[in-house]
CSV table of C-alpha atoms in Angstrom, one decimal:
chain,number,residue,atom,x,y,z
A,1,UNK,CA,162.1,121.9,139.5
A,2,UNK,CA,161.4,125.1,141.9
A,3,UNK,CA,157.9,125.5,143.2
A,4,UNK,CA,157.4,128.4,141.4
A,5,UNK,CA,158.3,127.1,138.1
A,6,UNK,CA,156.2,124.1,139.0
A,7,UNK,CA,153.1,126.5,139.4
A,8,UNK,CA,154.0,128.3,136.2
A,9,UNK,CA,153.6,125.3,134.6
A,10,UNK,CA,150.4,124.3,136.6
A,11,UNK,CA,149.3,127.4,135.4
A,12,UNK,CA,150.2,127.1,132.0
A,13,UNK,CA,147.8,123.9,132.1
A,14,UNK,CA,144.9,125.2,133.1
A,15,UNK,CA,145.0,128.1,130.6
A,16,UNK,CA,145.3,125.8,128.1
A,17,UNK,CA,142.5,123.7,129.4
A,18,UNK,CA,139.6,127.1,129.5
A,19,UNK,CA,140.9,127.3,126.2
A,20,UNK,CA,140.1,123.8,124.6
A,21,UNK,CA,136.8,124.6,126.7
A,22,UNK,CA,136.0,128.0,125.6
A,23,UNK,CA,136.7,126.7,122.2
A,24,UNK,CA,134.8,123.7,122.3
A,25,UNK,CA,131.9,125.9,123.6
A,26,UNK,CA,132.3,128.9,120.9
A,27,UNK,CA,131.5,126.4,118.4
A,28,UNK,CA,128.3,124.7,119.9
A,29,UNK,CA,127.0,128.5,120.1
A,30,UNK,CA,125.1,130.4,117.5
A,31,UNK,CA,121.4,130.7,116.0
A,32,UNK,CA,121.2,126.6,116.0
A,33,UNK,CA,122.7,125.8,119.4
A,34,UNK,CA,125.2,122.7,119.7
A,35,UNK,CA,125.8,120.3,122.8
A,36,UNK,CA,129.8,120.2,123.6
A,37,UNK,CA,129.0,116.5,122.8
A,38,UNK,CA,127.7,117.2,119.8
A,39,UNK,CA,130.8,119.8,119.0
A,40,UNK,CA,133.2,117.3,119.7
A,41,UNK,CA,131.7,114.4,117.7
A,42,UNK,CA,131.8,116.8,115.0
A,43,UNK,CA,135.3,117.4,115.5
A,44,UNK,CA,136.1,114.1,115.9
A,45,UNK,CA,134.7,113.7,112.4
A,46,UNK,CA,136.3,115.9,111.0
A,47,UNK,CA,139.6,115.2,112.0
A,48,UNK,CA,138.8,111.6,110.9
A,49,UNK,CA,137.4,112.2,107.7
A,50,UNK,CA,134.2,110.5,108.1
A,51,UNK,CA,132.8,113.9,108.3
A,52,UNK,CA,129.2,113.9,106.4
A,53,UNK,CA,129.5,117.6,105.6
A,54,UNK,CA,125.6,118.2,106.0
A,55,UNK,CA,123.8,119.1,109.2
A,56,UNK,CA,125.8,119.7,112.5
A,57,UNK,CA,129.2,118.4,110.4
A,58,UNK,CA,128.7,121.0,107.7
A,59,UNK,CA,127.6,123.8,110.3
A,60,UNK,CA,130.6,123.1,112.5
A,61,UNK,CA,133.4,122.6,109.8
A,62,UNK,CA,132.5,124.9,107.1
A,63,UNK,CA,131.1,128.1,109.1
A,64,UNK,CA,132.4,127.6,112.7
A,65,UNK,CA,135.7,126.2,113.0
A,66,UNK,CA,137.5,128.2,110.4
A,67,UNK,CA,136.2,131.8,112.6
A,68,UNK,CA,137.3,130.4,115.8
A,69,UNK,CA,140.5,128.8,114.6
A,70,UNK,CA,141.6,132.5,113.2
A,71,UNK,CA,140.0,133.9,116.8
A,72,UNK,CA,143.1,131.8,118.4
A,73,UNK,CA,145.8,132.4,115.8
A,74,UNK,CA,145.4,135.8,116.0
A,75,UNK,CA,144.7,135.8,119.8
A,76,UNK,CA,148.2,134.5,120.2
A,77,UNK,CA,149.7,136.4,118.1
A,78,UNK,CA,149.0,139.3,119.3
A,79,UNK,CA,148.9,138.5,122.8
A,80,UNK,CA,152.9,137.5,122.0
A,81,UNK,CA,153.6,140.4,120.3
A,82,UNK,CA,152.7,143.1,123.1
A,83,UNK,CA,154.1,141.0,125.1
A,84,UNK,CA,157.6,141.8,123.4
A,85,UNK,CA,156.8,145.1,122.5
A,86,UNK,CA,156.1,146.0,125.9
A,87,UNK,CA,159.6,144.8,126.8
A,88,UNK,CA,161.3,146.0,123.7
A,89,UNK,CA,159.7,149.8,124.7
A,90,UNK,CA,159.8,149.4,128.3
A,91,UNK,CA,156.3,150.7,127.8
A,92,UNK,CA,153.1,149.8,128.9
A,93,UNK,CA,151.2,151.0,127.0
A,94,UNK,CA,152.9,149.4,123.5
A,95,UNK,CA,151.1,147.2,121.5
A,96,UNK,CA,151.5,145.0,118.0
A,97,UNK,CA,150.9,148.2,116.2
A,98,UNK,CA,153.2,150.6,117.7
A,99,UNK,CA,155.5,149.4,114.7
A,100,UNK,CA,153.3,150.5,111.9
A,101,UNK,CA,153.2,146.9,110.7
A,102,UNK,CA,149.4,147.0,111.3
A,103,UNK,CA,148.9,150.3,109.3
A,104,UNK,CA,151.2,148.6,106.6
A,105,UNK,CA,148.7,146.1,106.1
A,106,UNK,CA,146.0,148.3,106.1
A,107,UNK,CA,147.0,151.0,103.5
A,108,UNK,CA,147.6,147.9,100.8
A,109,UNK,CA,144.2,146.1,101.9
A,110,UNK,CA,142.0,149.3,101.9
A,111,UNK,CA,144.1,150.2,98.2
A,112,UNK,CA,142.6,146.7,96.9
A,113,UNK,CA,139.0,147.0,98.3
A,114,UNK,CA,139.0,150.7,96.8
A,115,UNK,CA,140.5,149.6,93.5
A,116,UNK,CA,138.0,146.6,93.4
A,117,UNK,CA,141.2,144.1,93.2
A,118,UNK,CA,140.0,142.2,96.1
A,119,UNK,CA,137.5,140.5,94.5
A,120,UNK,CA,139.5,137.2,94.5
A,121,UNK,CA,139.2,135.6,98.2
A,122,UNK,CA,143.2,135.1,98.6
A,123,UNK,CA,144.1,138.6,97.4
A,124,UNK,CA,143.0,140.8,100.3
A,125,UNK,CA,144.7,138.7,103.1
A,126,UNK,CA,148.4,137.9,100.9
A,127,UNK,CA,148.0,141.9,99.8
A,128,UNK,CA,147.9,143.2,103.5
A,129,UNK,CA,150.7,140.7,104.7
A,130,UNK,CA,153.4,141.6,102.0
A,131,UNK,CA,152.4,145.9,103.3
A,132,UNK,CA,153.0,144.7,106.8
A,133,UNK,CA,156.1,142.5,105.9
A,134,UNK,CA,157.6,145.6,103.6
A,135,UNK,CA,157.2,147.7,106.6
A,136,UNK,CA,159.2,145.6,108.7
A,137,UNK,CA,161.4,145.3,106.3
A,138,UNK,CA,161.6,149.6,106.5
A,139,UNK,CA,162.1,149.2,110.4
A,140,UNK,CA,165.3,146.7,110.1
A,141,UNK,CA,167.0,148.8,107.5
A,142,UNK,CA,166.2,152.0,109.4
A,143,UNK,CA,167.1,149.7,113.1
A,144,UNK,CA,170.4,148.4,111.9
A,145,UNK,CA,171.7,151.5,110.3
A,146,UNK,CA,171.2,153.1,113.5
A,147,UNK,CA,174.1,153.7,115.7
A,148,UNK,CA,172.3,153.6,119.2
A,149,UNK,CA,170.7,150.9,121.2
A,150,UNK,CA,167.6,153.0,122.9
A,151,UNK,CA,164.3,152.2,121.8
A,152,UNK,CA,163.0,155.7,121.3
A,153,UNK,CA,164.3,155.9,117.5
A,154,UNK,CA,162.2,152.6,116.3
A,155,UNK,CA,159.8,154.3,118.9
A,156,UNK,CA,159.4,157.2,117.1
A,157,UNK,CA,160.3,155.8,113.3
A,158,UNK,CA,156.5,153.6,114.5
A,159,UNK,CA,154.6,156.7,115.5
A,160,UNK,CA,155.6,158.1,112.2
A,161,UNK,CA,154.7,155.1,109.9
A,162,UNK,CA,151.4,155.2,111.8
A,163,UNK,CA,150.6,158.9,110.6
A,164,UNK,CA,151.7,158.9,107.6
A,165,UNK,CA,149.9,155.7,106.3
A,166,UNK,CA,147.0,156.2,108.6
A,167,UNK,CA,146.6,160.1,106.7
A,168,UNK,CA,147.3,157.7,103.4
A,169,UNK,CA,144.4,155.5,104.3
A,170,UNK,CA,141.9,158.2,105.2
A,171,UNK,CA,142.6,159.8,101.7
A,172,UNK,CA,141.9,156.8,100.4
A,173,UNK,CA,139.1,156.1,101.8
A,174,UNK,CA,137.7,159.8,101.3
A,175,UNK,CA,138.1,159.4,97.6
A,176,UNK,CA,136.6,155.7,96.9
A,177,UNK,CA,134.8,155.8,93.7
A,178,UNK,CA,131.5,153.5,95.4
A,179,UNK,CA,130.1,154.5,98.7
A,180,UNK,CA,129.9,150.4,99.3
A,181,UNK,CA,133.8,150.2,98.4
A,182,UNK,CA,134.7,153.2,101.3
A,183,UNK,CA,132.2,151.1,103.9
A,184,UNK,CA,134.2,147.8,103.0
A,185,UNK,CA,137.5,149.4,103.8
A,186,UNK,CA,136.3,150.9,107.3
A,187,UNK,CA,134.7,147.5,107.8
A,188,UNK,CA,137.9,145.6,107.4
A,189,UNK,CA,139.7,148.7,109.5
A,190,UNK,CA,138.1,148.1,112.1
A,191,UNK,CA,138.7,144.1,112.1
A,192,UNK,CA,136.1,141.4,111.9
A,193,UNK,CA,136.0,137.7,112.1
A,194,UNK,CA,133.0,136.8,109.9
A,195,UNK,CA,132.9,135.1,106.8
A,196,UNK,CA,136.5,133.2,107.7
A,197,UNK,CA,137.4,129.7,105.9
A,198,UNK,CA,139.7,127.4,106.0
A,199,UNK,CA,141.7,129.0,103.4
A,200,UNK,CA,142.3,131.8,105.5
A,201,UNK,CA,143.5,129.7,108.1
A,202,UNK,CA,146.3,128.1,106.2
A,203,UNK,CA,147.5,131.8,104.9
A,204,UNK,CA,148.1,132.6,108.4
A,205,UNK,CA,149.0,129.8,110.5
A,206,UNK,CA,153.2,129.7,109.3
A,207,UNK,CA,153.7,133.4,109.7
A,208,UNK,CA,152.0,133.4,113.0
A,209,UNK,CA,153.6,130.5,114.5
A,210,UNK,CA,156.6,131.1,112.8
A,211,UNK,CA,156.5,134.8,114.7
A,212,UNK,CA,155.7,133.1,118.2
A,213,UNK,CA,158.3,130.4,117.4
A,214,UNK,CA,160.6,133.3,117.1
A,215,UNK,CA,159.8,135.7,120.2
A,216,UNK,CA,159.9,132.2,122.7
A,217,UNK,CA,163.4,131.6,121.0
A,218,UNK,CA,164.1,134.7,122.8
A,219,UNK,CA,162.5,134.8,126.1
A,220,UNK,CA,166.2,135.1,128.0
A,221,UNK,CA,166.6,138.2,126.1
A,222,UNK,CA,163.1,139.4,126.8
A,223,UNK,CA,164.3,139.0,130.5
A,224,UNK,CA,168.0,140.7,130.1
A,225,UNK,CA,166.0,143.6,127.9
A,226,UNK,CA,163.4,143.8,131.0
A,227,UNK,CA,166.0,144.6,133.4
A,228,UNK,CA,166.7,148.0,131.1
A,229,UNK,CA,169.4,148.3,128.2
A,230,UNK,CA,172.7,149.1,129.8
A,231,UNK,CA,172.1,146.4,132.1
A,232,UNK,CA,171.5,143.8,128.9
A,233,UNK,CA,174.5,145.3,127.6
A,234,UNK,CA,176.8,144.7,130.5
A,235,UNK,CA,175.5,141.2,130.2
A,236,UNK,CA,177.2,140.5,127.1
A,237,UNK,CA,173.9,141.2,124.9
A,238,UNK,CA,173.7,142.8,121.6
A,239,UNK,CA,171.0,144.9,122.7
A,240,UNK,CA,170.3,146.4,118.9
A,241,UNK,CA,170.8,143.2,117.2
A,242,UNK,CA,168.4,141.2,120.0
A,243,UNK,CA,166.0,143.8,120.1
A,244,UNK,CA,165.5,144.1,116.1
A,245,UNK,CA,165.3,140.0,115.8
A,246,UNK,CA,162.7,140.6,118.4
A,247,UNK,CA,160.7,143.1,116.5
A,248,UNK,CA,160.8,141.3,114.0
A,249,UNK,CA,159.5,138.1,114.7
A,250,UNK,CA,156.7,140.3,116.9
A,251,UNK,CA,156.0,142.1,113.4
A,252,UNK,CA,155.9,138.7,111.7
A,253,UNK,CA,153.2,137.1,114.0
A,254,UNK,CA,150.9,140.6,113.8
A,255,UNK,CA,151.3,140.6,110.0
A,256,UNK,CA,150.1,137.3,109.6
A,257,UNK,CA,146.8,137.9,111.9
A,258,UNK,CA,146.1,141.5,110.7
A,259,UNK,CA,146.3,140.2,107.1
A,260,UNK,CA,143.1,138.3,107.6
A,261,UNK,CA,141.1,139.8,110.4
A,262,UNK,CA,142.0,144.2,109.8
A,263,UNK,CA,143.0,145.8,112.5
A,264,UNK,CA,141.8,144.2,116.4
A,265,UNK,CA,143.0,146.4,119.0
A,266,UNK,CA,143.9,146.4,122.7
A,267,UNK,CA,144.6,142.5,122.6
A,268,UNK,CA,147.8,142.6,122.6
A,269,UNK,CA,147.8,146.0,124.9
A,270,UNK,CA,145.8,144.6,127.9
A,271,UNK,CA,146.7,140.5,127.4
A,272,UNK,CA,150.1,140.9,128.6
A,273,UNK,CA,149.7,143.3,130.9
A,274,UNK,CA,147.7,141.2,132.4
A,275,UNK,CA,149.6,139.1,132.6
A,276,UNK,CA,152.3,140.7,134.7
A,277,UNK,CA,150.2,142.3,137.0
A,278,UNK,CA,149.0,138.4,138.2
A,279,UNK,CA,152.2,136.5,137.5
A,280,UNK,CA,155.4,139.2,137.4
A,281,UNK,CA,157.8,139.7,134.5
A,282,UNK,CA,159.7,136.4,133.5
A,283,UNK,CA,159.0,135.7,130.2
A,284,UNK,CA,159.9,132.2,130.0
A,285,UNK,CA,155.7,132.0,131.9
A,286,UNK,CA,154.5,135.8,130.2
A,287,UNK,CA,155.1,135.0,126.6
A,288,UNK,CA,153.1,131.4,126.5
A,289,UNK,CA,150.6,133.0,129.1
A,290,UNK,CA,150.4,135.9,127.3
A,291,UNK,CA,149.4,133.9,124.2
A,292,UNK,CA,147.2,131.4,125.7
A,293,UNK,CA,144.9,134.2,127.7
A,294,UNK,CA,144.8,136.6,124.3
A,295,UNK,CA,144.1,133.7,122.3
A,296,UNK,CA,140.9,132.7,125.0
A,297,UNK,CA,139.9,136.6,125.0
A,298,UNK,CA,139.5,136.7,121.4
A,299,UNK,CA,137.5,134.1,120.9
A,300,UNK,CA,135.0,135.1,123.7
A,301,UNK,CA,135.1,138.2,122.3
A,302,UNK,CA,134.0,136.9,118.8
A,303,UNK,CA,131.4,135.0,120.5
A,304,UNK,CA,130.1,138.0,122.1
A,305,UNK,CA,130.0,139.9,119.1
A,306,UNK,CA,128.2,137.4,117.2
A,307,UNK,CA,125.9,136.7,119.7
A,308,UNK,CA,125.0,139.6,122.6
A,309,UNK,CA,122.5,141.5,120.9
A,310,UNK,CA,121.4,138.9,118.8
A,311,UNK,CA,120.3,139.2,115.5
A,312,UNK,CA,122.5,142.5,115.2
A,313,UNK,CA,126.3,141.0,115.2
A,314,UNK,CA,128.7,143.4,115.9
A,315,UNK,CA,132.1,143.5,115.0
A,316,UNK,CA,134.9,141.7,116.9
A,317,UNK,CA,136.9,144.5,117.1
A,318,UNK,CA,134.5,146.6,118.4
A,319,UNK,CA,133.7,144.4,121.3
A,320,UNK,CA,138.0,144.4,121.9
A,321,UNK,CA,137.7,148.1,121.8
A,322,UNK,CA,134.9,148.4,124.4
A,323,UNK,CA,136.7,146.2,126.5
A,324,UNK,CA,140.3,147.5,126.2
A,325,UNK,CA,139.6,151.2,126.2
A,326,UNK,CA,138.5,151.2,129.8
A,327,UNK,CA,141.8,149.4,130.5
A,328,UNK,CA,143.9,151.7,128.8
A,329,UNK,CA,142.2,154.4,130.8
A,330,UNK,CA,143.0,152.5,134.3
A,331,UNK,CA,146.7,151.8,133.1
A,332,UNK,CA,147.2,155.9,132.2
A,333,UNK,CA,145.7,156.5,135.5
A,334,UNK,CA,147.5,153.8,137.6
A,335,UNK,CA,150.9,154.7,135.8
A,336,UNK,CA,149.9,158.9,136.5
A,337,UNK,CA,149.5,158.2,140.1
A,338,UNK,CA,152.6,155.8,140.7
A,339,UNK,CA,154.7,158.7,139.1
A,340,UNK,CA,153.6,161.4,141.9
């Protein structure tokens, strides 16, 4: 093994490591503090089944574990998908949603919440994953029937999802019957974390490692498709054909975490990117790393929002935003000045 593989994979350790640690410590913390001991005991319970389910055992496995469970599901699966979206665009500045997938997902969820259909606990989250799913299923029929092999069509077919469905949504919204029903649907927009259960864990755990699964099957295309299209080409790739199997799986993993959290942004913008600015482009270390550091982000960011100002909680995604925003900001900056 070359040294730098061997310190990829050092690397890939100790990432995983801060995040068994940052999750143990995410679940001791909260109005009634809990020891790591005491965390892991818990755990250890749990996973044995001699779990009392009262006290720290109830606290820990009924409230706790099921929000930071989804805080690394959909940490990864985001992290992985702007990962591959950045490579699919050559952008940036491309994230999870650039597809539309995210305001797929949203138009049906905020349609139920109006409607007062998402009354039963399972609806919202299997609702918004069928209007992501359906809108990947849009972008392969509109992919494949396209001649070409640049990105800027499924570029451009994502911008255009996003405003239509986003002008959808608002109209929505606007016209809500109940003033309550309107806050609900800008709640979920803007993603939260509270009040998940285990039940929303198993709804998203296939489709989200089932879409990482996917996008590490194809890391050597990731690196051909880095290298630019023609090059990929030459190389004997399908570049169409690789880059919609791509999407898709990236689609499938974001679908699966928006359907249960709404909308969390800048995770999967400033994960990966990240990610190559400390470690460079090969995606054989940025698609694991990439997953492994969004997933960690998340959950701090949950923990922060649950806990910084203390008794107000806000919500997850607004802590993402605050922290991604200024990111954006340095990458539009950083890329303006390295194009002078």
């Amino acid at each position: 093994m070359r040294r730098a593989d061997s310190l990829r994979l050092v690397t890939l350790m100790v990432l995983g490591a801060a995040l068994v640690v940052v999750f143990l410590v995410a679940l001791g913390l909260g109005p009634i503090h809990v020891p790591v001991e005491g965390t892991a005991a818990s755990l250890a319970r749990l996973v044995t089944g001699r779990s009392v389910g009262t006290g720290t055992d109830g606290l820990i496995g009924a409230v706790r574990l099921p929000r930071v469970l989804v805080a690394v599901l959909v940490g990864a699966a985001l992290g992985v998908a702007g990962a591959a979206m950045q490579t699919i665009f050559h952008n940036p500045l491309a994230e999870p949603g650039i597809t539309g997938v995210s305001s797929g997902a949203a138009l049906v969820a905020v349609l139920l919440i109006v409607t007062g259909l998402a009354k039963q606990p399972w609806m919202l989250p299997i609702g918004a994953f069928f209007g992501a799913m359906l809108v990947v299923t849009l972008i392969q029929a509109i992919g494949l029937g396209s001649a070409g092999v640049s990105s800027a069509p499924l570029l451009l077919v994502g911008i255009a999802l996003n405003a239509f469905l986003g002008a959808v949504i608002s109209a929505v919204i606007v016209n809500a019957k109940q003033a309550e029903q309107a806050r609900s649907a800008l709640f979920w927009l803007n993603g939260d974390l509270t009040g998940r259960t285990m039940a929303d864990v198993r709804i998203a755990v296939l489709p989200i490692l089932a879409g990482i699964a996917g996008v590490l099957w194809n890391v050597r295309e990731l690196n051909l498709l880095g290298l630019g299209d023609a090059t990929a080409q030459t190389a004997g790739l399908d570049v169409r054909r690789a880059k919609l199997r791509i999407i898709a799986a990236a689609a499938l993993a974001t679908a699966g975490g928006v359907a249960i959290t709404g909308i969390i942004a800048f995770v999967g913008l400033a994960v990966p990117h990240l990610v190559r600015l400390l470690w460079g482009d090969d995606h054989r270390f940025v698609v694991p790393a990439s997953a492994l550091m969004a997933a960690i982000f998340l959950v701090v960011a949950d923990t922060c929002a649950r806990m910084m100002f203390s008794p107000v909680v806000l919500q997850t995604g607004t802590v993402t935003a605050l922290v991604g925003a200024p990111f954006l900001l340095f990458l539009v900056l950083r890329r303006a000045r390295s194009e002078r």
